[in-house]
Tab-separated table of C-alpha atoms in Angstrom:
chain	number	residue	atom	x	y	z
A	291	UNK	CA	0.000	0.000	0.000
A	292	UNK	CA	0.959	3.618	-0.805
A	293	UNK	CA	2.088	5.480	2.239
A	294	UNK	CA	-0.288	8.800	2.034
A	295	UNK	CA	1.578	9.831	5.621
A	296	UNK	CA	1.753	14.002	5.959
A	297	UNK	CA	3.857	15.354	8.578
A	298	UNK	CA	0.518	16.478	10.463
A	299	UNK	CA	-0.772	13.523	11.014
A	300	UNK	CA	-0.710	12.089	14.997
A	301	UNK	CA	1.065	8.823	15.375
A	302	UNK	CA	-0.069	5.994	17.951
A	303	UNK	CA	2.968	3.777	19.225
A	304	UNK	CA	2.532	0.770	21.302
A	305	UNK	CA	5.796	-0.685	22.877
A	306	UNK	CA	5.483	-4.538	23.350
A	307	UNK	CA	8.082	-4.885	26.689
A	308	UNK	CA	9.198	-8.247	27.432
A	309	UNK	CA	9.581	-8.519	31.313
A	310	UNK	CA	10.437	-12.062	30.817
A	311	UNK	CA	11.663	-12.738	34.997
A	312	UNK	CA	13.550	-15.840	33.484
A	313	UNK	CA	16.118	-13.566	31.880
A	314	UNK	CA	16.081	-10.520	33.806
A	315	UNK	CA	17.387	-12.146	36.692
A	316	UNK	CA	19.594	-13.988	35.165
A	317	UNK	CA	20.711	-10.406	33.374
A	318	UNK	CA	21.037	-9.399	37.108
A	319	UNK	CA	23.264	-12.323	38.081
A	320	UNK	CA	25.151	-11.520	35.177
A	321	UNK	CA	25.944	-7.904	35.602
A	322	UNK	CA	27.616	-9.073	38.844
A	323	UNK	CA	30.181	-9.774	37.272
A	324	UNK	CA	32.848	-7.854	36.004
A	325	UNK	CA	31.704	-6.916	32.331
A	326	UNK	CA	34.814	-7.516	29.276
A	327	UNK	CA	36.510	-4.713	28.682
A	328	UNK	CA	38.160	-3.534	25.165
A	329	UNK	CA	41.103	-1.886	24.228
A	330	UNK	CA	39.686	1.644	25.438
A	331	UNK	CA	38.147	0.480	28.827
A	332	UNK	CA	34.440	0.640	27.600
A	333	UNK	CA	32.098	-2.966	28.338
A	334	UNK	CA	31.045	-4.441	25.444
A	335	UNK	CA	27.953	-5.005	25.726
A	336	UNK	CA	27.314	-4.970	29.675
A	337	UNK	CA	23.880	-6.490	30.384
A	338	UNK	CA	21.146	-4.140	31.532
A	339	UNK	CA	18.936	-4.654	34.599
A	340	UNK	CA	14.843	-4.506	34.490
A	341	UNK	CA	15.134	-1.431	36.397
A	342	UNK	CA	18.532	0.576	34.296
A	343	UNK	CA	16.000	-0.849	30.971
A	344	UNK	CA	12.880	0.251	32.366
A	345	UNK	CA	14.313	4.215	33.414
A	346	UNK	CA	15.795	4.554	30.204
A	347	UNK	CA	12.144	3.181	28.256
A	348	UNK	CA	10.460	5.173	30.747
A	349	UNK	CA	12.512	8.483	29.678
A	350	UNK	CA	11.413	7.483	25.606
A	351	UNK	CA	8.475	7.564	26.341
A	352	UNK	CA	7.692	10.761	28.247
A	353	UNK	CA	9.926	12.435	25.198
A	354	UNK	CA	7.970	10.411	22.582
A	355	UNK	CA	4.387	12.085	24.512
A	356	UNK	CA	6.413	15.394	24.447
A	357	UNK	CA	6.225	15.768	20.813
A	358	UNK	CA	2.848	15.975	19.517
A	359	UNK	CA	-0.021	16.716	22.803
A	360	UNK	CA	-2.431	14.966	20.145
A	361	UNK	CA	0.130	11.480	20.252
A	362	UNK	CA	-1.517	7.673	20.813
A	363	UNK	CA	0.419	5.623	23.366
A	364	UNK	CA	0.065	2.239	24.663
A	365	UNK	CA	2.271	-0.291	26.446
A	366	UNK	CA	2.149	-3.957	26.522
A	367	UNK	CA	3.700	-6.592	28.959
A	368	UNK	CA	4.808	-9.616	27.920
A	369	UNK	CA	5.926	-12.960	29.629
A	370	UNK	CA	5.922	-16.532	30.016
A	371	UNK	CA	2.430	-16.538	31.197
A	372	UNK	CA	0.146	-13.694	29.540
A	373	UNK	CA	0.549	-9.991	27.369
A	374	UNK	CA	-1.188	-7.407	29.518
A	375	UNK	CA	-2.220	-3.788	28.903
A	376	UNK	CA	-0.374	-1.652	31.160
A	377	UNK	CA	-1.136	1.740	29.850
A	378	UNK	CA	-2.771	3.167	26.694
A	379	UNK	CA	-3.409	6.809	25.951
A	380	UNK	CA	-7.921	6.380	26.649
A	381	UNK	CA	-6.915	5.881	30.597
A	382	UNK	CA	-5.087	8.771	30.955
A	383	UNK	CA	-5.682	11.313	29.120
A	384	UNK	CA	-8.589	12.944	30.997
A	385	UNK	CA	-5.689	13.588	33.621
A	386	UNK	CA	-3.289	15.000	31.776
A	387	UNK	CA	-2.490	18.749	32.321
A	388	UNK	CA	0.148	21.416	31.777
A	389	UNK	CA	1.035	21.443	35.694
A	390	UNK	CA	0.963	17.454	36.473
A	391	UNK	CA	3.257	16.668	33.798
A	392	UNK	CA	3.811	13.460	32.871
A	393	UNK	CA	5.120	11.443	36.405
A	394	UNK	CA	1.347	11.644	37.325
A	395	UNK	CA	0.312	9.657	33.955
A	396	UNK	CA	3.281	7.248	34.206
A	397	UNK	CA	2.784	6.118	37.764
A	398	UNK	CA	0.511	3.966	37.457
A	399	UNK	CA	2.373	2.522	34.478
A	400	UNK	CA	5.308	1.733	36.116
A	401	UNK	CA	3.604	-0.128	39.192
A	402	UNK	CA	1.795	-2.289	36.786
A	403	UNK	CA	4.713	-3.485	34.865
A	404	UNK	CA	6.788	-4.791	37.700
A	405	UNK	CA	4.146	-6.530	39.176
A	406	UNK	CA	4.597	-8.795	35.843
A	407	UNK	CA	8.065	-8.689	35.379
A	408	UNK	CA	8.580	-10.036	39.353
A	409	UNK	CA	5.933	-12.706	39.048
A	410	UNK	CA	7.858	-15.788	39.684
A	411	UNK	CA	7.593	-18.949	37.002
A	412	UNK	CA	6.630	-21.978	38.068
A	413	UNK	CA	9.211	-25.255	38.065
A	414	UNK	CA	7.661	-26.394	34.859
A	415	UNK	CA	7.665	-22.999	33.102
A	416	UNK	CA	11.268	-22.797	33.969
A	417	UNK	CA	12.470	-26.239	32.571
A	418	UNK	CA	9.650	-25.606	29.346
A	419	UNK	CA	8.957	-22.662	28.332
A	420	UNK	CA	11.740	-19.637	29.202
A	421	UNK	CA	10.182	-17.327	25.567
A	422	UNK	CA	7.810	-14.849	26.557
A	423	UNK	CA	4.460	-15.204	24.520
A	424	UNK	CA	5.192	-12.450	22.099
A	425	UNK	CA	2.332	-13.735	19.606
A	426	UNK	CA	-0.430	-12.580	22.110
A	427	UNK	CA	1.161	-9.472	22.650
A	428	UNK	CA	1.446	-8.757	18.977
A	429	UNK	CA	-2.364	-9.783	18.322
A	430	UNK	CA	-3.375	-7.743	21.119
A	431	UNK	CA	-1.474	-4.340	19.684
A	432	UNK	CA	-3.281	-5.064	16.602
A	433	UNK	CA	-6.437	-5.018	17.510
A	434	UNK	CA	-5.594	-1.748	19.609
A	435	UNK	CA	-4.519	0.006	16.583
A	436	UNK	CA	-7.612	-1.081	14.542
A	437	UNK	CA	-10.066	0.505	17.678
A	438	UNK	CA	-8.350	3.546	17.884
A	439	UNK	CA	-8.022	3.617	13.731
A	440	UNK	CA	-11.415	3.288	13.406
A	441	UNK	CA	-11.736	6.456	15.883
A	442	UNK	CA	-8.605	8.561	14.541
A	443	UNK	CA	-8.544	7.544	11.307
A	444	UNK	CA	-5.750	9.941	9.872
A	445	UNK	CA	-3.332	8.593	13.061
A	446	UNK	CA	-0.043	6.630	12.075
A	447	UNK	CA	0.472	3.274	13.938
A	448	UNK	CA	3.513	1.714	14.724
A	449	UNK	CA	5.019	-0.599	17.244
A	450	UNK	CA	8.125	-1.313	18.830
A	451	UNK	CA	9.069	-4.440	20.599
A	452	UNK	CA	11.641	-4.846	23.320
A	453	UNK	CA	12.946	-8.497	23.480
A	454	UNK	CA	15.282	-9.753	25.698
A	455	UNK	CA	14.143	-13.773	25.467
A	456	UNK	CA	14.988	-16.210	22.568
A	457	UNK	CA	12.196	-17.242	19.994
A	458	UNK	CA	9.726	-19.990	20.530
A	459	UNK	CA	9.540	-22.325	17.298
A	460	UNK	CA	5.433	-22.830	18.473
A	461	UNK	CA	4.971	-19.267	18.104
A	462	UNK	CA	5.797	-19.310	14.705
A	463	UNK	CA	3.262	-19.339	12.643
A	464	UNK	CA	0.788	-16.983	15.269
A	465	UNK	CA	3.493	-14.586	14.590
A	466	UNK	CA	3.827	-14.914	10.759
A	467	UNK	CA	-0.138	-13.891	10.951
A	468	UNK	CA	0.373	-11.097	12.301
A	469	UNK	CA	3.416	-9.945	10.304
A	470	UNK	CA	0.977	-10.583	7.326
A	471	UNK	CA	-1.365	-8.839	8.911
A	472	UNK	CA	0.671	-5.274	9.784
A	473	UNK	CA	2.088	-5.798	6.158
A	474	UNK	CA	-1.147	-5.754	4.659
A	475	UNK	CA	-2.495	-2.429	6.873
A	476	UNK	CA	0.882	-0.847	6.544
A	477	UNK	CA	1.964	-0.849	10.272
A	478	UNK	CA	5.720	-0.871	10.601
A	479	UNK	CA	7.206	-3.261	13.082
A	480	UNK	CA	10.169	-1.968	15.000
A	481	UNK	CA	12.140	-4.368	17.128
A	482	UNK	CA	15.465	-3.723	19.663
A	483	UNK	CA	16.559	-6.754	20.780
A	484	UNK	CA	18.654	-6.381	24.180
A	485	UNK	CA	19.812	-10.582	24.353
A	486	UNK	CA	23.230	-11.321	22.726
A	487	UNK	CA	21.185	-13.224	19.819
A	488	UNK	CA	19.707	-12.503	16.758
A	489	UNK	CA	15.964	-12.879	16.647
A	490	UNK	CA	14.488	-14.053	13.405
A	491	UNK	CA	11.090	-13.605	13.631
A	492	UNK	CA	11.774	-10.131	14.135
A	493	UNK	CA	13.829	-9.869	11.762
A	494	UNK	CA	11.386	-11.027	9.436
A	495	UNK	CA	8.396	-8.606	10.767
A	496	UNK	CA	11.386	-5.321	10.857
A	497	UNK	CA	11.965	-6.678	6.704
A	498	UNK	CA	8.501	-7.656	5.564
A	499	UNK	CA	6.642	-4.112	7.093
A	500	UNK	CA	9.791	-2.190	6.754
A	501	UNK	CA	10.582	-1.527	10.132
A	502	UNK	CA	13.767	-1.171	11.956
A	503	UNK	CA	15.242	-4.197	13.590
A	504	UNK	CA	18.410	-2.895	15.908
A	505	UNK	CA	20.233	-5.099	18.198
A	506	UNK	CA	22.422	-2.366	20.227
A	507	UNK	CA	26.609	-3.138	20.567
A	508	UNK	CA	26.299	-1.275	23.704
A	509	UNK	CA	22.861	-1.867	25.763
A	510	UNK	CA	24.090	0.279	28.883
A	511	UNK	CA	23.085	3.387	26.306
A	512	UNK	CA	19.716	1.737	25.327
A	513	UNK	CA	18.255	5.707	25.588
A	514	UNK	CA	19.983	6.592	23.131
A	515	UNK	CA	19.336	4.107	20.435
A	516	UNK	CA	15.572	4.600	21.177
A	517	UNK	CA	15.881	8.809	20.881
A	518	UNK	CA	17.969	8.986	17.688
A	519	UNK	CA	16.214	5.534	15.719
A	520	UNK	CA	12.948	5.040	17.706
A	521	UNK	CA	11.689	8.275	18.287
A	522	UNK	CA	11.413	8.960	14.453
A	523	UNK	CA	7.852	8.891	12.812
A	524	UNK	CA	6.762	6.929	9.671
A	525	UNK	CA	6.717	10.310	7.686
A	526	UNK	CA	10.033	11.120	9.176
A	527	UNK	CA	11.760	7.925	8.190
A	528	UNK	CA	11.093	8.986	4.329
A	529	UNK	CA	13.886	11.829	5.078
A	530	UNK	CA	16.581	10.232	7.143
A	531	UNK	CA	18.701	7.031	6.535
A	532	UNK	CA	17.581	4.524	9.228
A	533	UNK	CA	19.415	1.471	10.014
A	534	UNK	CA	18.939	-1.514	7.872
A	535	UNK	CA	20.107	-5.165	8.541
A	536	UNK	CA	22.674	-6.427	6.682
A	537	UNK	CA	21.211	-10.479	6.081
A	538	UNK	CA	17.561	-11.209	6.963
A	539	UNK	CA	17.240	-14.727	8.115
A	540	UNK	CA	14.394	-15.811	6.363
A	541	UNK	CA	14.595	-19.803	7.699
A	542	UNK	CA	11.725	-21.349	9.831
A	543	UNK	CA	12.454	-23.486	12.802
A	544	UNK	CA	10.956	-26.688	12.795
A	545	UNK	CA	8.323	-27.729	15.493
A	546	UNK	CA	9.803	-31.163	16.313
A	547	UNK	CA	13.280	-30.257	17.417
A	548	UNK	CA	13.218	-26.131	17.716
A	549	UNK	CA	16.046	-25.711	15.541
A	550	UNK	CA	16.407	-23.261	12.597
A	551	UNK	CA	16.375	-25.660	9.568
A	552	UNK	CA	16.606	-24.656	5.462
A	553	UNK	CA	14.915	-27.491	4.154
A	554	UNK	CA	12.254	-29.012	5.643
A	555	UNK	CA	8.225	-30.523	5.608
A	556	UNK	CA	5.375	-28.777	5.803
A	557	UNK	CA	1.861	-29.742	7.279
A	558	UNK	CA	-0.780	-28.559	4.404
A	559	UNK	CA	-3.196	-27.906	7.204
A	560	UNK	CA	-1.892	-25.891	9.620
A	561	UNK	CA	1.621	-25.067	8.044
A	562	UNK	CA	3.556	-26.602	10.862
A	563	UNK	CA	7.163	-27.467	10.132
A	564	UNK	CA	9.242	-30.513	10.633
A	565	UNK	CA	12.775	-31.395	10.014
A	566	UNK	CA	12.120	-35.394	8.634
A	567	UNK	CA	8.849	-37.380	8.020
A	568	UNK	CA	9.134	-40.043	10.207
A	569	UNK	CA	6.111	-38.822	12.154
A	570	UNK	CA	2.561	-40.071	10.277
A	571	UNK	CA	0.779	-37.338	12.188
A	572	UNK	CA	1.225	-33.604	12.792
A	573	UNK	CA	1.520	-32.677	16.187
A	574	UNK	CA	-0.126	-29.394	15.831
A	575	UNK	CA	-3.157	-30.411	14.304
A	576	UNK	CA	-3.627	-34.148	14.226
A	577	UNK	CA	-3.733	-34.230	10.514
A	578	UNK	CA	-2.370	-37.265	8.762
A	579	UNK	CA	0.679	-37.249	6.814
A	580	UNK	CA	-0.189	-39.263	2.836
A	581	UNK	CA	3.467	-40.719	3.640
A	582	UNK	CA	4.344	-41.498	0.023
A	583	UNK	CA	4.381	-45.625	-1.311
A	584	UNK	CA	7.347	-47.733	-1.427
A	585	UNK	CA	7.914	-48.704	-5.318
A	586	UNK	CA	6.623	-52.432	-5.181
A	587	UNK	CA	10.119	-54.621	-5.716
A	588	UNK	CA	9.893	-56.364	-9.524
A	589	UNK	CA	9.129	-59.962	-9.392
A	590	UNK	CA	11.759	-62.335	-9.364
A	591	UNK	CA	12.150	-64.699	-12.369
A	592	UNK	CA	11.432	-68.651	-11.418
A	593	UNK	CA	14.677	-70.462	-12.213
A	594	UNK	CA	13.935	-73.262	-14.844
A	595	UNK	CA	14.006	-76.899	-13.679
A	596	UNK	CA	17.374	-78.746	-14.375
A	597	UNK	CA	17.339	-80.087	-18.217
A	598	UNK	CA	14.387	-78.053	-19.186
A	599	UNK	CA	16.531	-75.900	-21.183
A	600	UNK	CA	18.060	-78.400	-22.585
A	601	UNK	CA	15.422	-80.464	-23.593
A	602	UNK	CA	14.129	-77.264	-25.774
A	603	UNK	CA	16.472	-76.419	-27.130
A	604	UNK	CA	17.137	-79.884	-28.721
Protein backbone atom coordinates (compact mmCIF):
# COMPACT_ATOMS: atom_id res chain seq x y z
CA UNK A 1 0.00 0.00 0.00
CA UNK A 2 0.96 3.62 -0.81
CA UNK A 3 2.09 5.48 2.24
CA UNK A 4 -0.29 8.80 2.03
CA UNK A 5 1.58 9.83 5.62
CA UNK A 6 1.75 14.00 5.96
CA UNK A 7 3.86 15.35 8.58
CA UNK A 8 0.52 16.48 10.46
CA UNK A 9 -0.77 13.52 11.01
CA UNK A 10 -0.71 12.09 15.00
CA UNK A 11 1.06 8.82 15.38
CA UNK A 12 -0.07 5.99 17.95
CA UNK A 13 2.97 3.78 19.22
CA UNK A 14 2.53 0.77 21.30
CA UNK A 15 5.80 -0.69 22.88
CA UNK A 16 5.48 -4.54 23.35
CA UNK A 17 8.08 -4.89 26.69
CA UNK A 18 9.20 -8.25 27.43
CA UNK A 19 9.58 -8.52 31.31
CA UNK A 20 10.44 -12.06 30.82
CA UNK A 21 11.66 -12.74 35.00
CA UNK A 22 13.55 -15.84 33.48
CA UNK A 23 16.12 -13.57 31.88
CA UNK A 24 16.08 -10.52 33.81
CA UNK A 25 17.39 -12.15 36.69
CA UNK A 26 19.59 -13.99 35.17
CA UNK A 27 20.71 -10.41 33.37
CA UNK A 28 21.04 -9.40 37.11
CA UNK A 29 23.26 -12.32 38.08
CA UNK A 30 25.15 -11.52 35.18
CA UNK A 31 25.94 -7.90 35.60
CA UNK A 32 27.62 -9.07 38.84
CA UNK A 33 30.18 -9.77 37.27
CA UNK A 34 32.85 -7.85 36.00
CA UNK A 35 31.70 -6.92 32.33
CA UNK A 36 34.81 -7.52 29.28
CA UNK A 37 36.51 -4.71 28.68
CA UNK A 38 38.16 -3.53 25.17
CA UNK A 39 41.10 -1.89 24.23
CA UNK A 40 39.69 1.64 25.44
CA UNK A 41 38.15 0.48 28.83
CA UNK A 42 34.44 0.64 27.60
CA UNK A 43 32.10 -2.97 28.34
CA UNK A 44 31.04 -4.44 25.44
CA UNK A 45 27.95 -5.01 25.73
CA UNK A 46 27.31 -4.97 29.68
CA UNK A 47 23.88 -6.49 30.38
CA UNK A 48 21.15 -4.14 31.53
CA UNK A 49 18.94 -4.65 34.60
CA UNK A 50 14.84 -4.51 34.49
CA UNK A 51 15.13 -1.43 36.40
CA UNK A 52 18.53 0.58 34.30
CA UNK A 53 16.00 -0.85 30.97
CA UNK A 54 12.88 0.25 32.37
CA UNK A 55 14.31 4.21 33.41
CA UNK A 56 15.80 4.55 30.20
CA UNK A 57 12.14 3.18 28.26
CA UNK A 58 10.46 5.17 30.75
CA UNK A 59 12.51 8.48 29.68
CA UNK A 60 11.41 7.48 25.61
CA UNK A 61 8.47 7.56 26.34
CA UNK A 62 7.69 10.76 28.25
CA UNK A 63 9.93 12.44 25.20
CA UNK A 64 7.97 10.41 22.58
CA UNK A 65 4.39 12.08 24.51
CA UNK A 66 6.41 15.39 24.45
CA UNK A 67 6.22 15.77 20.81
CA UNK A 68 2.85 15.97 19.52
CA UNK A 69 -0.02 16.72 22.80
CA UNK A 70 -2.43 14.97 20.14
CA UNK A 71 0.13 11.48 20.25
CA UNK A 72 -1.52 7.67 20.81
CA UNK A 73 0.42 5.62 23.37
CA UNK A 74 0.06 2.24 24.66
CA UNK A 75 2.27 -0.29 26.45
CA UNK A 76 2.15 -3.96 26.52
CA UNK A 77 3.70 -6.59 28.96
CA UNK A 78 4.81 -9.62 27.92
CA UNK A 79 5.93 -12.96 29.63
CA UNK A 80 5.92 -16.53 30.02
CA UNK A 81 2.43 -16.54 31.20
CA UNK A 82 0.15 -13.69 29.54
CA UNK A 83 0.55 -9.99 27.37
CA UNK A 84 -1.19 -7.41 29.52
CA UNK A 85 -2.22 -3.79 28.90
CA UNK A 86 -0.37 -1.65 31.16
CA UNK A 87 -1.14 1.74 29.85
CA UNK A 88 -2.77 3.17 26.69
CA UNK A 89 -3.41 6.81 25.95
CA UNK A 90 -7.92 6.38 26.65
CA UNK A 91 -6.92 5.88 30.60
CA UNK A 92 -5.09 8.77 30.95
CA UNK A 93 -5.68 11.31 29.12
CA UNK A 94 -8.59 12.94 31.00
CA UNK A 95 -5.69 13.59 33.62
CA UNK A 96 -3.29 15.00 31.78
CA UNK A 97 -2.49 18.75 32.32
CA UNK A 98 0.15 21.42 31.78
CA UNK A 99 1.04 21.44 35.69
CA UNK A 100 0.96 17.45 36.47
CA UNK A 101 3.26 16.67 33.80
CA UNK A 102 3.81 13.46 32.87
CA UNK A 103 5.12 11.44 36.41
CA UNK A 104 1.35 11.64 37.32
CA UNK A 105 0.31 9.66 33.96
CA UNK A 106 3.28 7.25 34.21
CA UNK A 107 2.78 6.12 37.76
CA UNK A 108 0.51 3.97 37.46
CA UNK A 109 2.37 2.52 34.48
CA UNK A 110 5.31 1.73 36.12
CA UNK A 111 3.60 -0.13 39.19
CA UNK A 112 1.79 -2.29 36.79
CA UNK A 113 4.71 -3.49 34.87
CA UNK A 114 6.79 -4.79 37.70
CA UNK A 115 4.15 -6.53 39.18
CA UNK A 116 4.60 -8.80 35.84
CA UNK A 117 8.07 -8.69 35.38
CA UNK A 118 8.58 -10.04 39.35
CA UNK A 119 5.93 -12.71 39.05
CA UNK A 120 7.86 -15.79 39.68
CA UNK A 121 7.59 -18.95 37.00
CA UNK A 122 6.63 -21.98 38.07
CA UNK A 123 9.21 -25.26 38.06
CA UNK A 124 7.66 -26.39 34.86
CA UNK A 125 7.67 -23.00 33.10
CA UNK A 126 11.27 -22.80 33.97
CA UNK A 127 12.47 -26.24 32.57
CA UNK A 128 9.65 -25.61 29.35
CA UNK A 129 8.96 -22.66 28.33
CA UNK A 130 11.74 -19.64 29.20
CA UNK A 131 10.18 -17.33 25.57
CA UNK A 132 7.81 -14.85 26.56
CA UNK A 133 4.46 -15.20 24.52
CA UNK A 134 5.19 -12.45 22.10
CA UNK A 135 2.33 -13.74 19.61
CA UNK A 136 -0.43 -12.58 22.11
CA UNK A 137 1.16 -9.47 22.65
CA UNK A 138 1.45 -8.76 18.98
CA UNK A 139 -2.36 -9.78 18.32
CA UNK A 140 -3.38 -7.74 21.12
CA UNK A 141 -1.47 -4.34 19.68
CA UNK A 142 -3.28 -5.06 16.60
CA UNK A 143 -6.44 -5.02 17.51
CA UNK A 144 -5.59 -1.75 19.61
CA UNK A 145 -4.52 0.01 16.58
CA UNK A 146 -7.61 -1.08 14.54
CA UNK A 147 -10.07 0.50 17.68
CA UNK A 148 -8.35 3.55 17.88
CA UNK A 149 -8.02 3.62 13.73
CA UNK A 150 -11.42 3.29 13.41
CA UNK A 151 -11.74 6.46 15.88
CA UNK A 152 -8.60 8.56 14.54
CA UNK A 153 -8.54 7.54 11.31
CA UNK A 154 -5.75 9.94 9.87
CA UNK A 155 -3.33 8.59 13.06
CA UNK A 156 -0.04 6.63 12.08
CA UNK A 157 0.47 3.27 13.94
CA UNK A 158 3.51 1.71 14.72
CA UNK A 159 5.02 -0.60 17.24
CA UNK A 160 8.13 -1.31 18.83
CA UNK A 161 9.07 -4.44 20.60
CA UNK A 162 11.64 -4.85 23.32
CA UNK A 163 12.95 -8.50 23.48
CA UNK A 164 15.28 -9.75 25.70
CA UNK A 165 14.14 -13.77 25.47
CA UNK A 166 14.99 -16.21 22.57
CA UNK A 167 12.20 -17.24 19.99
CA UNK A 168 9.73 -19.99 20.53
CA UNK A 169 9.54 -22.32 17.30
CA UNK A 170 5.43 -22.83 18.47
CA UNK A 171 4.97 -19.27 18.10
CA UNK A 172 5.80 -19.31 14.70
CA UNK A 173 3.26 -19.34 12.64
CA UNK A 174 0.79 -16.98 15.27
CA UNK A 175 3.49 -14.59 14.59
CA UNK A 176 3.83 -14.91 10.76
CA UNK A 177 -0.14 -13.89 10.95
CA UNK A 178 0.37 -11.10 12.30
CA UNK A 179 3.42 -9.95 10.30
CA UNK A 180 0.98 -10.58 7.33
CA UNK A 181 -1.36 -8.84 8.91
CA UNK A 182 0.67 -5.27 9.78
CA UNK A 183 2.09 -5.80 6.16
CA UNK A 184 -1.15 -5.75 4.66
CA UNK A 185 -2.50 -2.43 6.87
CA UNK A 186 0.88 -0.85 6.54
CA UNK A 187 1.96 -0.85 10.27
CA UNK A 188 5.72 -0.87 10.60
CA UNK A 189 7.21 -3.26 13.08
CA UNK A 190 10.17 -1.97 15.00
CA UNK A 191 12.14 -4.37 17.13
CA UNK A 192 15.47 -3.72 19.66
CA UNK A 193 16.56 -6.75 20.78
CA UNK A 194 18.65 -6.38 24.18
CA UNK A 195 19.81 -10.58 24.35
CA UNK A 196 23.23 -11.32 22.73
CA UNK A 197 21.19 -13.22 19.82
CA UNK A 198 19.71 -12.50 16.76
CA UNK A 199 15.96 -12.88 16.65
CA UNK A 200 14.49 -14.05 13.40
CA UNK A 201 11.09 -13.61 13.63
CA UNK A 202 11.77 -10.13 14.14
CA UNK A 203 13.83 -9.87 11.76
CA UNK A 204 11.39 -11.03 9.44
CA UNK A 205 8.40 -8.61 10.77
CA UNK A 206 11.39 -5.32 10.86
CA UNK A 207 11.97 -6.68 6.70
CA UNK A 208 8.50 -7.66 5.56
CA UNK A 209 6.64 -4.11 7.09
CA UNK A 210 9.79 -2.19 6.75
CA UNK A 211 10.58 -1.53 10.13
CA UNK A 212 13.77 -1.17 11.96
CA UNK A 213 15.24 -4.20 13.59
CA UNK A 214 18.41 -2.90 15.91
CA UNK A 215 20.23 -5.10 18.20
CA UNK A 216 22.42 -2.37 20.23
CA UNK A 217 26.61 -3.14 20.57
CA UNK A 218 26.30 -1.27 23.70
CA UNK A 219 22.86 -1.87 25.76
CA UNK A 220 24.09 0.28 28.88
CA UNK A 221 23.08 3.39 26.31
CA UNK A 222 19.72 1.74 25.33
CA UNK A 223 18.26 5.71 25.59
CA UNK A 224 19.98 6.59 23.13
CA UNK A 225 19.34 4.11 20.43
CA UNK A 226 15.57 4.60 21.18
CA UNK A 227 15.88 8.81 20.88
CA UNK A 228 17.97 8.99 17.69
CA UNK A 229 16.21 5.53 15.72
CA UNK A 230 12.95 5.04 17.71
CA UNK A 231 11.69 8.28 18.29
CA UNK A 232 11.41 8.96 14.45
CA UNK A 233 7.85 8.89 12.81
CA UNK A 234 6.76 6.93 9.67
CA UNK A 235 6.72 10.31 7.69
CA UNK A 236 10.03 11.12 9.18
CA UNK A 237 11.76 7.92 8.19
CA UNK A 238 11.09 8.99 4.33
CA UNK A 239 13.89 11.83 5.08
CA UNK A 240 16.58 10.23 7.14
CA UNK A 241 18.70 7.03 6.54
CA UNK A 242 17.58 4.52 9.23
CA UNK A 243 19.42 1.47 10.01
CA UNK A 244 18.94 -1.51 7.87
CA UNK A 245 20.11 -5.17 8.54
CA UNK A 246 22.67 -6.43 6.68
CA UNK A 247 21.21 -10.48 6.08
CA UNK A 248 17.56 -11.21 6.96
CA UNK A 249 17.24 -14.73 8.11
CA UNK A 250 14.39 -15.81 6.36
CA UNK A 251 14.59 -19.80 7.70
CA UNK A 252 11.73 -21.35 9.83
CA UNK A 253 12.45 -23.49 12.80
CA UNK A 254 10.96 -26.69 12.79
CA UNK A 255 8.32 -27.73 15.49
CA UNK A 256 9.80 -31.16 16.31
CA UNK A 257 13.28 -30.26 17.42
CA UNK A 258 13.22 -26.13 17.72
CA UNK A 259 16.05 -25.71 15.54
CA UNK A 260 16.41 -23.26 12.60
CA UNK A 261 16.37 -25.66 9.57
CA UNK A 262 16.61 -24.66 5.46
CA UNK A 263 14.91 -27.49 4.15
CA UNK A 264 12.25 -29.01 5.64
CA UNK A 265 8.22 -30.52 5.61
CA UNK A 266 5.37 -28.78 5.80
CA UNK A 267 1.86 -29.74 7.28
CA UNK A 268 -0.78 -28.56 4.40
CA UNK A 269 -3.20 -27.91 7.20
CA UNK A 270 -1.89 -25.89 9.62
CA UNK A 271 1.62 -25.07 8.04
CA UNK A 272 3.56 -26.60 10.86
CA UNK A 273 7.16 -27.47 10.13
CA UNK A 274 9.24 -30.51 10.63
CA UNK A 275 12.78 -31.39 10.01
CA UNK A 276 12.12 -35.39 8.63
CA UNK A 277 8.85 -37.38 8.02
CA UNK A 278 9.13 -40.04 10.21
CA UNK A 279 6.11 -38.82 12.15
CA UNK A 280 2.56 -40.07 10.28
CA UNK A 281 0.78 -37.34 12.19
CA UNK A 282 1.23 -33.60 12.79
CA UNK A 283 1.52 -32.68 16.19
CA UNK A 284 -0.13 -29.39 15.83
CA UNK A 285 -3.16 -30.41 14.30
CA UNK A 286 -3.63 -34.15 14.23
CA UNK A 287 -3.73 -34.23 10.51
CA UNK A 288 -2.37 -37.26 8.76
CA UNK A 289 0.68 -37.25 6.81
CA UNK A 290 -0.19 -39.26 2.84
CA UNK A 291 3.47 -40.72 3.64
CA UNK A 292 4.34 -41.50 0.02
CA UNK A 293 4.38 -45.63 -1.31
CA UNK A 294 7.35 -47.73 -1.43
CA UNK A 295 7.91 -48.70 -5.32
CA UNK A 296 6.62 -52.43 -5.18
CA UNK A 297 10.12 -54.62 -5.72
CA UNK A 298 9.89 -56.36 -9.52
CA UNK A 299 9.13 -59.96 -9.39
CA UNK A 300 11.76 -62.34 -9.36
CA UNK A 301 12.15 -64.70 -12.37
CA UNK A 302 11.43 -68.65 -11.42
CA UNK A 303 14.68 -70.46 -12.21
CA UNK A 304 13.93 -73.26 -14.84
CA UNK A 305 14.01 -76.90 -13.68
CA UNK A 306 17.37 -78.75 -14.38
CA UNK A 307 17.34 -80.09 -18.22
CA UNK A 308 14.39 -78.05 -19.19
CA UNK A 309 16.53 -75.90 -21.18
CA UNK A 310 18.06 -78.40 -22.58
CA UNK A 311 15.42 -80.46 -23.59
CA UNK A 312 14.13 -77.26 -25.77
CA UNK A 313 16.47 -76.42 -27.13
CA UNK A 314 17.14 -79.88 -28.72
Amino acid sequence: MADKSSPDDPSLLVVIVDVNPWFWSNAALTQQQPPAMSNDGSDLAAPLTFQQMWDQVLMFLSSYSLLRSDNQLAVIASNMNESRFVFNSDETVAGWNPNSGLHQAFSSLTERIKDIALQVPTAEQSETEQGSVLSGALSMALCYINRIQRKISDVKPRILMLQVSPDLSPQYVPIMNCIFSAQKNSIPLDACILCDADSTFLQQAAHLTNGVYLRPDKRQGLLQYLLTIFLVDVYSRKFLRMPTAADVDYRAACFCHKTVTDLAYVCSVCLSIYCNNKSPLCNTCGTRFALPKLPALPAKKKKAAPGTSSANAS
